[in-house]
Coordinates of C-alpha atoms in Angstrom, one line a residue:
X1 CA 25.9 22.9 21.5
X2 CA 24.5 22.6 24.9
X3 CA 25.1 20.9 28.2
X4 CA 22.6 20.1 30.9
X5 CA 22.7 19.2 34.5
X6 CA 20.6 16.0 35.0
X7 CA 18.0 18.1 36.7
X8 CA 17.6 20.7 33.9
X9 CA 14.1 21.0 32.5
X10 CA 14.6 23.3 29.6
X11 CA 17.2 23.7 26.8
X12 CA 20.3 25.6 27.6
X13 CA 22.7 27.2 25.1
X14 CA 26.3 27.3 26.1
X15 CA 27.6 28.6 22.7
X16 CA 26.6 31.0 20.1
X17 CA 27.7 29.6 16.8
X18 CA 27.5 32.8 14.8
X19 CA 30.5 34.3 16.5
X20 CA 33.7 33.2 14.7
X21 CA 36.0 31.1 16.7
X22 CA 38.3 28.1 16.2
X23 CA 36.7 24.7 16.7
X24 CA 37.7 23.1 20.0
X25 CA 37.4 19.7 21.6
X26 CA 36.4 19.5 25.2
X27 CA 37.0 16.4 27.2
X28 CA 34.1 15.9 29.6
X29 CA 32.8 13.1 31.7
X30 CA 29.3 12.2 32.6
X31 CA 28.1 10.9 36.0
X32 CA 29.5 7.4 35.1
X33 CA 33.0 8.7 34.4
X34 CA 32.7 8.0 30.7
X35 CA 34.0 10.4 28.2
X36 CA 31.4 12.7 26.6
X37 CA 33.6 14.9 24.4
X38 CA 31.8 17.7 22.6
X39 CA 32.7 19.8 19.6
X40 CA 31.7 23.4 19.8
X41 CA 32.1 26.6 17.8
X42 CA 32.3 29.0 20.7
X43 CA 31.5 32.7 20.8
X44 CA 33.1 35.5 22.7
X45 CA 31.1 36.1 25.8
X46 CA 30.2 39.9 25.8
X47 CA 27.4 39.8 28.4
X48 CA 27.7 39.0 32.1
X49 CA 24.9 36.5 32.6
X50 CA 26.0 35.9 36.2
X51 CA 24.5 39.3 37.2
X52 CA 21.0 37.9 36.5
X53 CA 19.4 36.6 39.7
X54 CA 16.3 34.7 40.7
X55 CA 13.7 37.2 41.7
X56 CA 14.7 39.7 39.0
X57 CA 12.2 41.0 36.5
X58 CA 13.3 41.0 32.9
X59 CA 10.8 42.7 30.6
X60 CA 7.5 40.9 31.0
X61 CA 9.0 38.0 33.1
X62 CA 9.5 37.4 36.8
X63 CA 12.3 34.9 37.3
X64 CA 11.1 32.3 39.8
X65 CA 14.0 29.8 39.9
X66 CA 16.9 28.6 37.8
X67 CA 16.3 25.5 35.7
X68 CA 19.7 25.2 34.0
X69 CA 22.9 27.0 33.1
X70 CA 25.5 26.7 30.4
X71 CA 28.5 28.6 29.3
X72 CA 26.6 31.1 27.2
X73 CA 23.0 30.9 28.4
X74 CA 20.9 30.4 31.5
X75 CA 17.3 29.1 31.7
X76 CA 14.8 30.2 34.4
X77 CA 11.3 29.2 35.4
X78 CA 9.4 32.4 35.0
X79 CA 6.0 33.9 35.2
X80 CA 4.9 35.9 32.2
X81 CA 2.9 38.8 33.6
X82 CA 0.9 39.7 30.5
X83 CA -0.3 36.2 29.8
X84 CA -0.4 35.0 33.5
X85 CA 1.4 31.8 32.6
X86 CA 4.5 29.8 33.7
X87 CA 7.2 29.5 31.0
X88 CA 10.8 28.6 30.6
X89 CA 12.9 31.6 29.7
X90 CA 16.3 31.2 28.1
X91 CA 18.6 34.2 28.6
X92 CA 21.5 34.6 26.3
X93 CA 23.4 37.1 24.2
X94 CA 21.6 38.5 21.3
X95 CA 23.5 36.5 18.7
X96 CA 22.5 33.8 16.2
X97 CA 19.3 32.8 14.5
X98 CA 18.0 30.2 16.9
X99 CA 14.6 32.0 17.3
X100 CA 14.1 32.0 13.6
X101 CA 14.9 28.3 13.4
X102 CA 12.6 27.4 16.3
X103 CA 9.8 29.6 15.0
X104 CA 9.4 27.2 12.1
X105 CA 8.8 24.2 14.4
X106 CA 5.3 23.5 15.6
X107 CA 5.0 19.8 16.5
X108 CA 3.7 17.8 19.4
X109 CA 7.1 16.3 20.1
X110 CA 9.2 19.5 19.8
X111 CA 9.4 22.0 22.7
X112 CA 7.1 24.8 21.7
X113 CA 8.8 28.3 21.5
X114 CA 6.4 31.1 22.1
X115 CA 8.4 34.2 21.1
X116 CA 11.6 36.2 21.9
X117 CA 12.2 39.6 23.4
X118 CA 15.3 41.8 23.3
X119 CA 16.2 43.7 26.5
X120 CA 17.1 47.2 25.3
X121 CA 20.6 48.4 26.1
X122 CA 21.8 45.1 27.6
X123 CA 22.6 42.8 24.6
X124 CA 20.3 40.2 26.1
X125 CA 17.9 38.0 24.3
X126 CA 15.0 36.3 26.1
X127 CA 13.6 33.2 24.4
X128 CA 10.5 32.0 26.2
X129 CA 9.1 28.6 25.6
X130 CA 6.9 25.8 26.9
X131 CA 7.8 24.6 30.4
X132 CA 8.2 20.9 30.8
X133 CA 8.4 19.6 34.3
X134 CA 9.2 15.9 33.7
X135 CA 13.0 16.2 33.5
X136 CA 15.1 14.9 30.6
X137 CA 16.1 11.6 29.2
X138 CA 19.4 12.2 31.0
X139 CA 17.6 11.9 34.3
X140 CA 15.9 8.7 33.1
X141 CA 19.3 7.3 31.9
X142 CA 20.7 7.7 35.4
X143 CA 17.8 5.5 36.7
X144 CA 18.3 3.0 34.0
X145 CA 21.8 2.4 35.1
X146 CA 20.7 1.8 38.7
X147 CA 18.3 -1.0 37.7
X148 CA 19.0 -4.5 36.4
X149 CA 17.5 -5.1 32.9
X150 CA 14.9 -7.5 34.3
X151 CA 13.5 -4.8 36.6
X152 CA 13.2 -2.1 33.9
X153 CA 9.7 -1.3 32.5
X154 CA 7.6 1.6 31.5
X155 CA 7.1 2.4 35.1
X156 CA 10.7 3.3 35.3
X157 CA 10.0 6.2 32.9
X158 CA 7.1 7.4 35.1
X159 CA 9.2 7.1 38.3
X160 CA 11.8 9.4 36.7
X161 CA 9.2 11.9 35.7
X162 CA 7.5 11.8 39.1
X163 CA 10.9 12.4 40.8
X164 CA 11.3 15.5 38.8
X165 CA 7.8 16.6 39.6
X166 CA 8.4 16.2 43.3
X167 CA 11.7 18.2 43.1
X168 CA 9.5 21.1 41.7
X169 CA 6.7 20.5 44.2
X170 CA 4.4 19.7 41.3
X171 CA 1.4 17.3 41.4
X172 CA 1.5 14.1 39.4
X173 CA -1.3 13.9 36.8
X174 CA -4.1 11.6 37.8
X175 CA -6.3 9.4 35.5
X176 CA -4.0 9.7 32.6
X177 CA -4.5 7.3 29.8
X178 CA -1.0 8.0 28.5
X179 CA 0.6 7.1 31.8
X180 CA -1.5 4.0 32.1
X181 CA -0.3 2.9 28.6
X182 CA 3.3 3.6 29.5
X183 CA 3.1 1.7 32.8
X184 CA 2.0 -1.5 31.0
X185 CA 5.0 -1.5 28.6
X186 CA 8.1 -3.6 28.8
X187 CA 11.3 -1.6 28.8
X188 CA 12.1 -2.3 25.1
X189 CA 8.6 -1.3 24.2
X190 CA 9.1 1.9 26.3
X191 CA 12.3 2.7 24.4
X192 CA 10.4 2.2 21.1
X193 CA 7.5 4.3 22.4
X194 CA 9.9 7.2 23.1
X195 CA 11.9 6.7 19.9
X196 CA 8.8 6.7 17.7
X197 CA 7.8 10.1 18.9
X198 CA 11.3 11.6 18.5
X199 CA 11.6 10.1 15.0
X200 CA 8.3 11.9 14.1
X201 CA 9.8 15.1 15.4
X202 CA 12.9 14.7 13.3
X203 CA 10.8 13.9 10.3
X204 CA 8.8 17.1 10.8
X205 CA 11.9 19.2 11.3
X206 CA 13.5 17.8 8.1
X207 CA 10.3 18.6 6.1
X208 CA 10.6 22.3 7.1
X209 CA 14.4 22.3 6.4
X210 CA 15.8 22.0 9.9
X211 CA 18.6 19.7 11.1
X212 CA 19.2 19.3 14.8
X213 CA 22.8 18.0 14.9
X214 CA 22.9 17.6 18.7
X215 CA 20.6 14.7 19.6
X216 CA 21.5 13.5 23.1
X217 CA 19.6 12.5 26.3
X218 CA 20.0 16.0 27.8
X219 CA 18.3 17.6 24.9
X220 CA 15.2 15.5 25.1
X221 CA 12.7 16.8 27.7
X222 CA 9.8 15.0 29.2
X223 CA 6.3 16.1 30.0
X224 CA 4.5 15.2 33.2
X225 CA 3.0 12.2 31.3
X226 CA 6.4 11.0 30.1
X227 CA 5.9 12.3 26.5
X228 CA 9.3 13.2 25.0
X229 CA 9.9 16.6 23.3
X230 CA 13.0 17.5 21.3
X231 CA 14.8 20.7 22.5
X232 CA 17.9 22.8 22.0
X233 CA 18.1 23.5 18.3
X234 CA 20.7 26.2 19.0
X235 CA 23.3 24.5 16.8
X236 CA 20.8 23.3 14.2
X237 CA 20.8 24.6 10.6
X238 CA 17.7 25.8 8.9
X239 CA 17.9 25.8 5.1
X240 CA 15.1 28.3 4.8
X241 CA 16.8 31.1 6.8
X242 CA 18.7 33.5 4.7
X243 CA 22.3 34.5 5.2
X244 CA 23.2 31.3 7.1
X245 CA 25.4 28.4 6.3
X246 CA 25.7 24.9 7.8
X247 CA 29.2 25.6 9.0
X248 CA 28.1 28.5 11.1
X249 CA 25.8 26.2 13.0
X250 CA 28.2 23.3 13.4
X251 CA 28.8 21.5 16.6
X252 CA 27.4 18.7 18.7
X253 CA 28.3 16.0 21.2
X254 CA 30.9 13.7 19.8
X255 CA 29.7 10.5 21.4
X256 CA 26.3 10.7 19.7
X257 CA 27.6 12.0 16.3
X258 CA 27.2 10.1 13.1
X259 CA 30.3 9.0 11.2
X260 CA 29.7 11.7 8.6
X261 CA 29.4 14.4 11.2
X262 CA 32.6 13.2 12.9
X263 CA 34.3 13.4 9.4
X264 CA 33.0 17.0 9.1
X265 CA 34.6 17.8 12.4
X266 CA 38.0 16.4 11.3
X267 CA 40.2 19.0 9.5
X268 CA 41.7 16.4 7.2
X269 CA 38.4 15.1 5.8
X270 CA 36.8 16.6 2.7
X271 CA 33.3 16.2 4.1
X272 CA 31.7 19.5 5.2
X273 CA 28.8 20.4 7.5
X274 CA 26.7 21.1 4.4
X275 CA 26.9 17.4 3.5
X276 CA 24.8 16.3 6.5
X277 CA 21.2 15.4 6.2
X278 CA 18.4 13.9 8.4
X279 CA 20.1 10.5 8.4
X280 CA 22.8 12.0 10.6
X281 CA 20.2 13.0 13.2
X282 CA 18.6 9.5 12.9
X283 CA 22.0 8.0 13.6
X284 CA 22.3 10.1 16.8
X285 CA 18.8 9.1 17.8
X286 CA 19.8 5.4 17.4
X287 CA 22.7 6.0 19.8
X288 CA 20.4 7.5 22.3
X289 CA 17.8 4.7 22.1
X290 CA 20.5 2.1 22.3
X291 CA 21.9 3.8 25.5
X292 CA 18.4 3.9 27.0
X293 CA 17.8 0.3 26.2
X294 CA 21.0 -1.1 27.6
X295 CA 22.4 1.6 29.9
X296 CA 25.5 2.0 27.8
X297 CA 26.3 3.4 24.4
X298 CA 27.0 1.0 21.5
X299 CA 30.6 2.3 21.0
X300 CA 33.1 2.3 23.9
X301 CA 34.9 5.5 23.1
X302 CA 38.0 6.2 25.2
X303 CA 38.9 9.6 26.6
X304 CA 41.5 11.4 24.5
X305 CA 43.6 14.4 25.4
X306 CA 45.3 15.0 22.0
X307 CA 44.3 18.0 19.9
X308 CA 45.5 16.7 16.5
X309 CA 42.3 14.9 15.7
X310 CA 43.5 11.4 16.5
X311 CA 40.6 10.9 18.8
X312 CA 38.2 11.6 15.9
X313 CA 40.1 9.0 13.8
X314 CA 39.7 6.4 16.5
X315 CA 36.0 7.1 16.8
X316 CA 35.6 6.9 13.1
X317 CA 37.4 3.6 12.9
X318 CA 35.3 2.2 15.6
X319 CA 32.0 3.2 14.0
X320 CA 33.1 2.1 10.5
X321 CA 33.1 -1.5 11.9
X322 CA 29.4 -1.2 12.9
X323 CA 28.0 -2.1 16.3
X324 CA 30.4 -4.6 17.9
X325 CA 29.1 -8.0 18.9
X326 CA 29.8 -7.3 22.5
X327 CA 27.3 -4.5 22.5
X328 CA 24.7 -6.6 20.6
X329 CA 25.2 -9.4 23.2
X330 CA 24.4 -6.8 25.9
X331 CA 20.9 -6.2 24.6
X332 CA 18.3 -7.3 27.1
X333 CA 16.8 -10.8 26.7
X334 CA 13.3 -9.4 26.2
X335 CA 14.4 -7.1 23.4
X336 CA 12.3 -7.9 20.3
X337 CA 14.1 -9.0 17.2
X338 CA 12.4 -6.1 15.4
X339 CA 13.9 -3.5 17.8
X340 CA 17.3 -5.0 17.4
X341 CA 17.0 -4.8 13.6
X342 CA 15.8 -1.2 13.7
X343 CA 18.5 0.1 15.9
X344 CA 21.2 -1.7 13.9
X345 CA 19.8 -0.1 10.8
X346 CA 19.9 3.3 12.5
X347 CA 23.6 2.7 13.3
X348 CA 24.7 1.5 9.9
X349 CA 28.1 3.1 9.1
X350 CA 27.0 4.0 5.6
X351 CA 24.1 6.4 5.7
X352 CA 22.7 4.8 2.5
X353 CA 21.9 1.8 4.6
X354 CA 19.9 3.7 7.2
X355 CA 16.4 4.9 7.2
X356 CA 16.0 7.7 4.7
X357 CA 13.4 9.6 6.7
X358 CA 12.2 9.9 10.3
X359 CA 8.8 8.7 9.1
X360 CA 10.2 5.3 8.1
X361 CA 11.9 4.9 11.5
X362 CA 8.7 6.0 13.3
X363 CA 6.7 3.5 11.4
X364 CA 9.1 0.7 12.3
X365 CA 9.2 1.7 16.0
X366 CA 5.4 1.8 16.1
X367 CA 5.4 -1.8 14.9
X368 CA 7.5 -2.8 17.9
X369 CA 4.6 -1.7 20.1
X370 CA 2.3 -4.2 18.3
X371 CA 3.2 -7.7 19.5
X372 CA 1.4 -9.5 16.7
X373 CA 2.8 -7.2 14.0
X374 CA 6.4 -7.4 15.2
X375 CA 6.2 -11.2 15.4
X376 CA 5.0 -11.2 11.8
X377 CA 7.7 -8.9 10.5
X378 CA 10.6 -10.2 12.7
X379 CA 9.7 -13.8 13.8
X380 CA 12.1 -15.6 16.2
X381 CA 14.8 -17.6 14.5
X382 CA 13.2 -20.9 15.5
X383 CA 9.8 -19.9 14.1
X384 CA 8.3 -21.9 11.2
X385 CA 7.4 -18.7 9.6
X386 CA 11.0 -17.8 9.1
X387 CA 12.3 -21.3 8.3
X388 CA 9.7 -21.9 5.6
X389 CA 10.4 -18.6 3.7
X390 CA 13.1 -20.3 1.7
X391 CA 10.7 -23.1 0.7
X392 CA 8.1 -20.9 -0.8
X393 CA 7.6 -22.8 -4.0
X394 CA 7.2 -26.3 -2.3
X395 CA 4.8 -24.8 0.3
X396 CA 2.6 -23.0 -2.2
X397 CA 2.7 -26.1 -4.5
X398 CA 1.5 -28.4 -1.7
X399 CA -1.1 -25.9 -0.5
X400 CA -2.5 -25.7 -4.0
X401 CA -1.8 -29.2 -5.2
X402 CA -3.2 -31.3 -2.3
X403 CA -6.8 -30.0 -2.4
X404 CA -6.8 -30.1 -6.2
X405 CA -5.5 -33.7 -6.2
X406 CA -8.1 -34.8 -3.7
X407 CA -10.8 -33.1 -5.7
X408 CA -9.5 -34.8 -8.8
X409 CA -9.6 -38.2 -7.2
X410 CA -13.2 -37.6 -6.0
X411 CA -14.3 -36.4 -9.4
X412 CA -12.8 -39.4 -11.1
X413 CA -14.6 -41.8 -8.7
X414 CA -17.8 -39.8 -9.0
X415 CA -17.9 -39.8 -12.8
X416 CA -16.6 -43.4 -13.0
X417 CA -19.8 -44.6 -11.2
X418 CA -22.3 -42.4 -13.0
X419 CA -20.9 -42.1 -16.5
X420 CA -17.7 -44.0 -17.3
X421 CA -18.8 -47.4 -16.1
X422 CA -21.8 -47.2 -18.4
X423 CA -19.6 -46.7 -21.5
X424 CA -18.5 -49.5 -23.8
X425 CA -15.2 -51.1 -22.7
X426 CA -13.2 -49.5 -25.6
X427 CA -14.7 -46.1 -24.6
X428 CA -13.6 -46.6 -21.0
X429 CA -10.1 -47.3 -22.1
X430 CA -10.0 -44.2 -24.2
X431 CA -11.4 -42.2 -21.3
X432 CA -8.5 -43.4 -19.0
X433 CA -6.0 -42.3 -21.7
X434 CA -7.7 -38.9 -22.1
X435 CA -7.7 -38.5 -18.3
X436 CA -4.0 -39.2 -18.1
X437 CA -3.2 -36.8 -20.9
X438 CA -5.3 -33.9 -19.6
X439 CA -4.0 -34.3 -16.1
X440 CA -0.5 -34.7 -17.3
X441 CA -0.8 -31.4 -19.2
X442 CA -2.9 -29.3 -16.9
X443 CA -1.1 -29.9 -13.6
X444 CA 2.4 -28.9 -14.9
X445 CA 0.9 -26.1 -16.9
X446 CA -0.8 -24.7 -13.9
X447 CA 2.4 -24.8 -11.8
X448 CA 4.4 -23.2 -14.6
X449 CA 1.8 -20.4 -15.0
X450 CA 1.8 -19.7 -11.2
X451 CA 5.6 -19.6 -11.1
X452 CA 5.7 -17.1 -13.9
X453 CA 3.1 -14.7 -12.6
X454 CA 4.6 -14.9 -9.1
X455 CA 8.2 -14.4 -10.3
X456 CA 8.6 -11.1 -8.4
X457 CA 7.2 -12.6 -5.2
X458 CA 9.7 -15.5 -5.4
X459 CA 12.8 -13.7 -6.8
X460 CA 12.9 -10.5 -4.7
X461 CA 12.7 -12.1 -1.2
X462 CA 15.2 -14.8 -2.3
X463 CA 17.6 -12.1 -3.5
X464 CA 17.2 -10.0 -0.3
X465 CA 18.1 -13.0 1.8
X466 CA 21.3 -13.3 -0.3
X467 CA 22.1 -9.7 0.4
X468 CA 21.1 -8.3 -3.0
X469 CA 19.5 -4.9 -3.4
X470 CA 16.5 -4.1 -5.5
X471 CA 14.9 -0.8 -6.7
X472 CA 11.9 0.3 -4.5
X473 CA 9.5 -0.3 -7.4
X474 CA 10.5 -4.0 -7.6
X475 CA 10.1 -4.5 -3.9
X476 CA 6.7 -2.8 -4.1
X477 CA 5.8 -5.1 -7.0
X478 CA 6.8 -8.1 -5.0
X479 CA 4.6 -7.0 -2.0
X480 CA 1.7 -6.4 -4.4
X481 CA 2.1 -9.8 -6.0
X482 CA 2.4 -11.5 -2.7
X483 CA -1.0 -10.2 -1.6
X484 CA -2.7 -11.6 -4.7
X485 CA -0.9 -15.0 -4.8
X486 CA -3.8 -16.9 -3.3
X487 CA -6.2 -15.3 -5.8
X488 CA -3.9 -16.3 -8.7
X489 CA -3.7 -19.9 -7.4
X490 CA -7.5 -20.0 -7.2
X491 CA -8.0 -18.4 -10.6
X492 CA -5.6 -20.8 -12.4
X493 CA -7.1 -23.8 -10.6
X494 CA -10.7 -22.8 -11.4
X495 CA -9.8 -22.0 -15.0
X496 CA -8.2 -25.4 -15.5
X497 CA -11.1 -27.2 -13.9
X498 CA -13.6 -25.5 -16.1
X499 CA -11.5 -26.1 -19.2
X500 CA -11.3 -29.8 -18.2
X501 CA -15.0 -29.8 -17.8
X502 CA -15.3 -28.9 -21.4
X503 CA -12.5 -31.0 -22.8
X504 CA -13.4 -34.3 -21.1
X505 CA -16.9 -34.8 -22.5
X506 CA -15.9 -33.2 -25.8
X507 CA -12.9 -35.5 -26.5
X508 CA -14.9 -38.5 -25.3
X509 CA -17.7 -37.7 -27.6
X510 CA -15.4 -37.2 -30.6
X511 CA -13.6 -40.5 -29.9
X512 CA -16.6 -42.6 -29.1
X513 CA -19.7 -40.7 -30.1
X514 CA -21.5 -42.3 -27.1
X515 CA -22.0 -39.3 -24.7
X516 CA -25.4 -37.7 -24.7
X517 CA -26.0 -34.0 -23.7
X518 CA -27.3 -34.9 -20.2
X519 CA -24.1 -36.9 -19.4
X520 CA -22.0 -34.1 -20.9
X521 CA -23.7 -31.5 -18.8
X522 CA -23.4 -33.7 -15.7
X523 CA -19.8 -34.2 -16.4
X524 CA -19.2 -30.4 -16.7
X525 CA -21.2 -29.6 -13.6
X526 CA -19.3 -32.2 -11.5
X527 CA -16.0 -30.7 -12.6
X528 CA -17.2 -27.2 -11.8
X529 CA -18.3 -28.3 -8.3
X530 CA -14.9 -30.0 -7.7
X531 CA -13.2 -26.9 -9.1
X532 CA -14.9 -24.7 -6.5
X533 CA -13.7 -27.0 -3.8
X534 CA -10.2 -26.8 -5.3
X535 CA -10.5 -23.0 -5.3
X536 CA -11.7 -22.2 -1.8
X537 CA -9.4 -24.4 0.3
X538 CA -6.1 -23.6 -1.4
X539 CA -7.0 -19.9 -1.2
X540 CA -7.0 -20.0 2.6
X541 CA -3.9 -22.2 2.9
X542 CA -1.9 -20.0 0.5
X543 CA -3.2 -16.8 2.1
X544 CA -2.3 -18.0 5.6
X545 CA 1.2 -18.7 4.4
X546 CA 1.9 -15.6 2.4
X547 CA 0.3 -13.2 4.9
X548 CA 2.1 -14.7 7.9
X549 CA 5.4 -15.5 6.3
X550 CA 6.2 -14.0 2.9
X551 CA 4.6 -10.5 2.8
X552 CA 6.0 -9.4 6.2
X553 CA 9.5 -10.3 5.1
X554 CA 9.4 -7.5 2.6
X555 CA 8.3 -4.7 4.9
X556 CA 11.7 -3.9 6.5
X557 CA 13.0 -3.2 3.0
X558 CA 10.1 -1.0 1.9
X559 CA 10.2 2.8 2.1
X560 CA 6.7 3.6 1.1
X561 CA 3.9 1.2 2.0
X562 CA 1.1 3.8 2.0
X563 CA -0.7 2.0 -0.8
X564 CA -0.6 -1.4 0.9
X565 CA -3.3 -0.6 3.4
X566 CA -6.0 -0.7 0.8
X567 CA -4.5 -3.9 -0.7
X568 CA -4.6 -5.6 2.7
X569 CA -8.2 -4.5 3.2
X570 CA -9.1 -5.8 -0.2
X571 CA -7.6 -9.2 0.6
X572 CA -9.6 -9.2 3.8
X573 CA -12.9 -8.6 1.9
X574 CA -12.1 -11.2 -0.7
X575 CA -11.5 -13.8 2.0
X576 CA -15.1 -13.5 3.1
X577 CA -16.2 -14.4 -0.4
X578 CA -14.0 -17.4 -0.5
X579 CA -15.3 -18.4 2.9
X580 CA -18.8 -18.4 1.5
X581 CA -17.6 -20.7 -1.3
X582 CA -16.1 -23.1 1.2
X583 CA -19.3 -23.1 3.3
X584 CA -21.3 -24.1 0.2
X585 CA -19.4 -27.3 -0.6
X586 CA -21.2 -29.5 2.0
X587 CA -24.6 -28.1 0.8
X588 CA -23.7 -28.7 -2.8
X589 CA -22.9 -32.3 -1.9
X590 CA -26.3 -32.9 -0.3
X591 CA -28.1 -31.0 -3.1
X592 CA -26.3 -33.2 -5.7
X593 CA -28.2 -36.2 -4.5
X594 CA -31.4 -34.9 -6.0
X595 CA -29.8 -35.0 -9.5
X596 CA -28.6 -38.6 -9.2
X597 CA -30.8 -41.3 -10.8
X598 CA -32.5 -43.4 -8.2
X599 CA -30.9 -46.5 -9.5
X600 CA -27.4 -45.1 -8.9
X601 CA -28.1 -43.7 -5.4
X602 CA -26.9 -46.8 -3.5
X603 CA -23.5 -46.6 -5.1
X604 CA -23.2 -42.8 -4.6
X605 CA -24.4 -42.5 -1.0
X606 CA -20.9 -43.2 0.4
X607 CA -19.2 -40.7 -2.0
X608 CA -21.7 -38.0 -1.1
X609 CA -21.3 -38.6 2.6
X610 CA -17.5 -38.3 2.2
X611 CA -18.0 -35.1 0.3
X612 CA -20.4 -33.6 2.8
X613 CA -18.5 -34.7 6.0
X614 CA -15.1 -33.8 4.4
X615 CA -16.6 -30.4 3.3
X616 CA -17.7 -29.7 6.8
X617 CA -14.3 -30.6 8.3
X618 CA -12.6 -28.6 5.6
X619 CA -14.8 -25.6 6.2
X620 CA -13.9 -25.7 9.9
X621 CA -10.2 -25.7 8.9
X622 CA -10.8 -22.9 6.4
X623 CA -12.6 -20.8 9.0
X624 CA -9.8 -21.2 11.4
X625 CA -7.3 -20.1 8.8
X626 CA -9.6 -17.2 7.8
X627 CA -9.7 -16.0 11.4
X628 CA -6.0 -16.2 11.8
X629 CA -5.3 -14.5 8.5
X630 CA -7.9 -11.8 9.4
X631 CA -6.0 -10.9 12.6
X632 CA -2.7 -11.0 10.7
X633 CA -4.1 -8.6 8.1
X634 CA -5.4 -6.2 10.8
X635 CA -1.9 -6.2 12.4
X636 CA -0.2 -5.6 9.0
X637 CA -2.7 -2.8 8.3
X638 CA -1.5 -1.1 11.5
X639 CA 2.1 -1.5 10.4
X640 CA 1.6 0.1 7.0
X641 CA -0.8 2.8 8.2

């Protein structure tokens, strides 16, 4: 466990968890007067750290100034003589395995520990590490509370960093792309930007078997560009280090603890420190991000003075109810729906309902930084994308049925003039009966086939809206089916049109014996052309709907979307092919005039004009949907990358 002054720039250890001692509760207050109780396993202090002074030389280090101080450690800014570099040196008793834990961690968003040194005959251990001059998130949090929500932005983060730089007489970086990016962010986007990097750090630590267990603003340092780095793993537990146990490393700050970590603190609960996993750290990170976003923590814990654990019970009861509505109502007006959903998932009372890994959380927070992507995945409540999700079947049916119906009407009129009107009256009557029978069978059959092959796409989202849970493989199947829905609509429609192109002349020939091969070929060709029309236009209408509305709905419930990037790219490539088909319709209409007998031209000119002009207008619409879908696919590819 560690405590920091708001001006501290490096991690400080104020307890050594390897020295046996009874757990204790400390009632502390932060600068706002709010309780920040901490649970520690404290050692017996055998070394007088107060005797160490600025200006001393310890081994290879000249101590320049003190950066921070805790009960069991002091941190100095120092010059390492052998390497001629500035480092942060943490001076503590030679106890515990913090160096071994930190030696496993090499990540962009974790404070880099270089090495340790033991001062002979003193019982002192020197842990020297990367020096970060931008302060801590605790410094930033103080500034957040001083500004109204409407006045907070990414510049607030940079102002906090610059204030820390000035206090150390350091120069602010110039021409920094990172700082320029941060300055342009809204405050919710800034919180997501910070959180995404910290989630990556926790994911990395988890992969190497390390749990932090004390995530709080004071333990998150900032570089001169505002990049966060996780520090103070002194109460963490590394599974790969021999002769250690989770209990030996137990501790943390109560206000940021997960419910299961609070239970492990309580003597009457069966849960132990060994039961904790990375979801506990992600919960703590959720508390930190919520506090940064709003200036207050999601749970209004009250200061307690009892030592019987009743304060832990009160905290557990409060967290078991989830984030209160009063805290949700305090979220800033410009908070994206996506960020609200993500933080609430982080703070779910049951850890099974949280993100399983830091990678999942990082991916979701990264999406918040992409305006188009977050609007796709978490559209506003009044958005048509959200309202139409529960009407998936009617929407897809209309998108597929209307173009097919119009093509059918055109085909009937086209063949009526060129072929049917030239048949004997009884043959014309039979043709009308055949037309009614085929259409009466094909249209319901097509709808039934589409519903069946799209059953996962329809059933899973509906169930999720009802609060049901599905295995990951079913959700993955639903996502995959969603991305090929438009192709299935096109394939079923084209197949039925081609089949009709064979059945119409065949049945008419069998019933009348009056269709020659030229008329039959013309009949088939006309249905094939109309079929291509009924394929291209529904594809873009259905793709636009599923990509903008249905597929993004499944992403928050998906844990592994790594394979979706290729599927999205494939849909994008197929869209180009369908666009070429749509562009060919007006050309086919004009070309078709050359195959019409001269005597029939006067009667067909109007129909061909309608086909050509309608095809041009339809292509313009298809191209617009293509461009919109293309941009949506690009945004979704960034989400799943």
